[in-house]
């Protein structure tokens, strides 16, 4: 006897899809509602079609985001099945939408349904799931230049709102459907405007045509050129934050993520490669993914459409939309559709037209709904079991809590705690001091995360250090340990060490720590240390206002308003005079720094130090206001340029100039004193001009692939280590992908040793730091013994995968080398210090290069 869900599949196909006599040809696809919609279904004429609202059928043109908003509002106004809400805004101020679609009867009781659904995740849940709706979250086009998803969302919402008959009524009674029609509105509009403005009346299918080849940076990313499909865990962007708030308001059983891939492919849906599923993910999750996949296969087979599964893509990194649900009690499903790039394109499978790609995404939306409804009780049971098992795992774990934090850098630890809270993880301030091993955590300066909570599996995934894997190939990164990213000390607490008395106040989102300004009456000098993450923002406030400031290149002890205090390397000193800025204005700036940047500002009443150099010593180096340019445009890796831009603009509120390579060639560079070259091909840059600019006092920061250019042109005095030849012996043809892939460093964390006396080490309190690396380029330690402030240790792997060959190569190599031309400095970094905007630990290193690069002693760089 067939299982119930198999019978449901059969009925679904009979009612929703007319069996085609011959295969659907992508070249014959048409932007017509009759082409898209399933045969045999009647539609309510009171619900407007996309054509009636927008004057076009999806696929005729690429829909813009304002059109998406207009259509979704029109449907919500016309249908008692649909409500709409604004969940936030993108960087470019575009509205983020979420539609809730279900039967009118469910809408009348929607809050009760939501609370009952959430109760499944809670302890001692005994809710009867037999009549509970399944909850879906269906999201589209997180990559803006993968537009078939968002265009299909228009059709899907119309179908859900207007379709008539017992089948749709059954689905709407048994499901609450959350539709997020445009994950990435900024990137989507960037792409739509490009292809629409280059579309001819007579469509060109030439792959070389301008329409099919968008310019740098492309529409894939958001405003700052970030891949939002990697931000589900870091949560650095408003689109992701708003989305996750909606996610946790419901905790859906199924989440879909509609993408596009290369034009010569067909259609992919998960499961992905079985061996590349994260070990924390329960096997039952993959089984349910496979059962839902049968619905996708059936609906596509009915039209004889090509597809594939269980290859190419994986379910490992929980920061992707299709994988995040797997660690939070749901089932995530990735769809990848071959892309037409514009409106039509020649491929090895013939002409691929945009409407065909849209229809595939629409069909996959329908099959997801029917699969979820047919497996409704199994999915609801799985969700409850997932959280029950999570609590059992927590109860059996030797570790009872994690404690993390640094009283000298409260901001970084707080930002980590804030992200954890957005993930619905309970975090508390540390109520009393804790000593474990050689570590000490101070009350009020650290945080505690108990493991006895529903999000146990997610907690483990962000705190774990993992170096062994069932498969050594990764679609994305192999590790993402949060304490390493934030450079914050962390320790585990056993049952004997942990107790409720350690739990202070529950951490709230958007309540960062504030600093203190000592009494400023009769101030001789203000001083604040560089330990706090937002110290660069504070320093820029002063320099931008015209305040003269210095940085301490040696420690000293001085008398403050609150007694004697030792000040470390990197302390910022602001004398009351001589200044061109009024003293009252300086005091106001210091108050702002304390309140908004979370920094404690000390007030000194005299110029003599108790110990060390005096406050007027020339060893305290004058700072200059950073005038920063970042290389962008063709030839530059947009993600890394965007990450640097985001750090300046969003985190530290420092304006920067974004210069294309032709602009750098032609512009007068004298207005800039810092130039950042992320990964890229810089062969077109005039070497003599760059050297002349550096020699005049500029700070040049180069990293990753930019090192090759800098070394070849002798701009940086660095030596890149040549890769060793692989064993030339014979190997099976079929092993090539695995063997080559295992030599990649796709994203791992490494131990490094930092010189805390070097200007690039200012603000760090521990010489051991964690570096994130996603490349296999290695740099030799400099001949000058002072020119390599950061090196990989002899035992470098902290977490993630690296081959034995690469592990041997990286040990003891340089992570940063500083060289010079004339009065300027060249700072070469093997790794991207601003990775995904949440690697706070090395963002400090980057900002040190910006603020202190010009102060580095010339003798240490020759």
Phi, psi and omega in degrees: 000135180289142175296160185302320184291332177291320176297318179299322177300318182296315179296318180303315181293321179296320186275331191254333187227129174279126180297124184279141179288332178216165187296145174290129179263120180304332181289341182265002183298145184229143175276072181222141181300323179296331177289319186283315194279148180294144178288153175082006179248128175268153185233141181294119182292347179279349177265122184290142173278164175303322181296321180293327182271320189255350182076016178203157174266138177309135182101337175290316170228164173278126184291141174269166183291323178297329177288323175301312180300314183298316182291317181296322176297319181296318179293316180298324179289328186271339190245136174275004175267348193234132165237157184226145177220152173265119184262349181167193178221149177283176177303324182270019171070024175274142183288140174260127187249151168219125177257137173251120186235123179196183181290155177303325179295319177292321178301323181293342183233028194293323182291322176295319177299317181297314181295319179295323179294315179297331180298337179297336182271355187259159182296146176062031177288126177236024180300139176282114184273356187298331180239019178273138175291148169279150183245126177245144171239109184248115187239151192226137167057057173295337171259117190297334179265023173240070200277352181299331180294305184294327177290325176293330180300326177299315180292319183294315179296319176301313180301313182295325183278328191248339183299145182237154177124170185294328183294310181291326178295321177297315182297317182288331175289328187258007181213147164250120187249118176260119181249120174253095193288339184211094179300327191227075185296327182292312178294323180299315179292323178302318181285314182300318180296325179294304187289324180294322183281355180239014179272129175272161173298319172267112187293134172266132178256007182292121179299340180270354182297150183302320182302321184274006183224085181292153182277171174302139001269006183080171183265005184299323194256177179274196185303318181267016175069034175264145173278106183292344177280005173247006190252008180296328176269311182295326177053057181260359189229149186298327179298317181290319181297314179296319181297318183289328175299318177294320180302313184278346171294337183237330188050072185295155176281326181225134173235132178247150186223106189263119186236179169229160179222196183303148188293336182273000178276190178241256180216130181243143167217155182284158020290153174270204180296117188303321185287351183251033172267138181299136182300338179286336181291128179294147178300327181298330176300314181291328177295317178293322176302317179294322179293318177295327180300331179297328177291320177298314181300316183296316184290329178281323178296328181299331176256011179055045177266144181279146178201172173206167181207172176060031173205169175070306187252157182233183179229053186254304185283118183286357178275002176263150184298325182277353182247332180306318179299334184294339179254006180230028170089004179245191177235119177263140182228125177263133170243137177230116180253134173305135189264137173277352180065310173237236180263338177196151184204141173286135177223174178291347176260013182102192179288128177251116182258148182307316180300328178295318181294323178295316183295323177300317179294323177296314179298320179294328175295317178296316182292328176296315180300311182292323177298317180293319179293318180294328180257023188307307184292324178296319180291318178293319177296319179297318181299314179296316181295324180303313183283328174297315179293325178299316179294324177293318177299319179297320181294329182271350185288143176292324178280132180257339181195158168251139173239135181212158176140165180215115183298342181266348174223076184289329185294315181298314180296321179296317180298324174295314180299322180297318178297317178302319179295323178296336176271015178062032174261130180287128180227139182231150169292151179283123187275335179214156184301147178229132171241127178218123187061231179260017181252145177231130178243128186267141175303134181083348181243013181210173184228156180235135175239102176292147179272343180281072177207167188300328185271031183307312183296319179295320177301313180300321184293329183266346178256346189285150169249110186238131179232000177236138188220149178292336179218136186264015174249143186223135175290327178229218185281161183257356180197157182204039186304116188297313181302327176294319181297322184264005178050044181244135178302146181216149177211155175264147178243128178278178178300327180286333183270335187257138175207163182301336182293344178280346186274114175269221182288144174293136182284136177250149177288144177063043172225065185293157179294149178246151179266184181232139172254121177296161179310124187264010180296131176055042181291135173268323183201144173255146180216137170217144183280163186268009187291323184288144186302323185270016176302320177300322177297319179296315181298321180293324176305316183291310184294324180292332178276000179090010179280134175278133182221154178233161177241136181281121178266001174219150175291157175204162175242134183221161177274123178249177177301333182253022178108183181290145179212140175269131179250136189268176171309140175088003178297136178268129184242128179233108179284147176295333178198158358283134178222153174267000182250138181303142181301322179295322178294323178295317178300319179297320177297320179295324177294320177297318179300317179295314186282317188264334180256357175068035187243136174279126181248124179266152178243125180250139184257002180207167185263354179271135176273151174289324180209141180090189185292152179283169191285344177264008184296146178287351175290343172277113191274136178292136177267153174240149178292124179295127171245101197253137170237140177240132177289132179221178173093188183309131180098346182251139177290113188297323182298318181287323175297318179295323179296319178294315179302315181298319180299314179293309192285313186269314186280318187245000173055045179247120179291143179227160174256133178259113187246126172288164181296320174299324178295318178298322179297321190261338189281159170280111184279358185296339180283352180247146173242357175225130176235125182252124176243099175288189177306139180171177177254110186250025182297337181277351181284141178285112185301315183298322181294318180294317180298320180296320179295316178297316182300332180280000176120005180286154174253116179257123179248119180235143176211159180056234188292343176296341180297324182299316178295314183297324179286315182297321181272004178057036173275322174250135178274076183228158177237117176270135184279130182288140177293145179281145177294138177286160175305123185276006181295163181291146177221155176297139179306318186291347183269356188302312184299316182293314183295315180292318181297329181289346177269356177279146169254094189277350179151094182222167184247135185232151178277135178221158182244125185248138174280108185287348178271349182279146178306330177286347178262001181299138178091343176276144181246357178224132183290335178275120177230166182252130179249139174263133184226136176226036177211163182245044176255133186236145185234137181284151172296139183292155176294320177293123186293349182254359190267000181239082184287346183221123180228151171287142181286172178286344175237075198279332189287123176259312180201146180106186184254139167209142179291160179299322180297314181289330178297320177294322183292321189281335184302126175078004180276172183275139171260330177219134173229135180249128175229181186216157164228119179055237182271356184257174183230145174243119183251113185255125181238134180285341187234160177281113186284349186245031188308120175051020174068002180241006175272069185303326186300322180261348170300323175301318178301317179297314181291329174298320178297322181292312187275328189243359182305319183288347181269355184292129183303127183301324183295338181273358186240001184279000000 
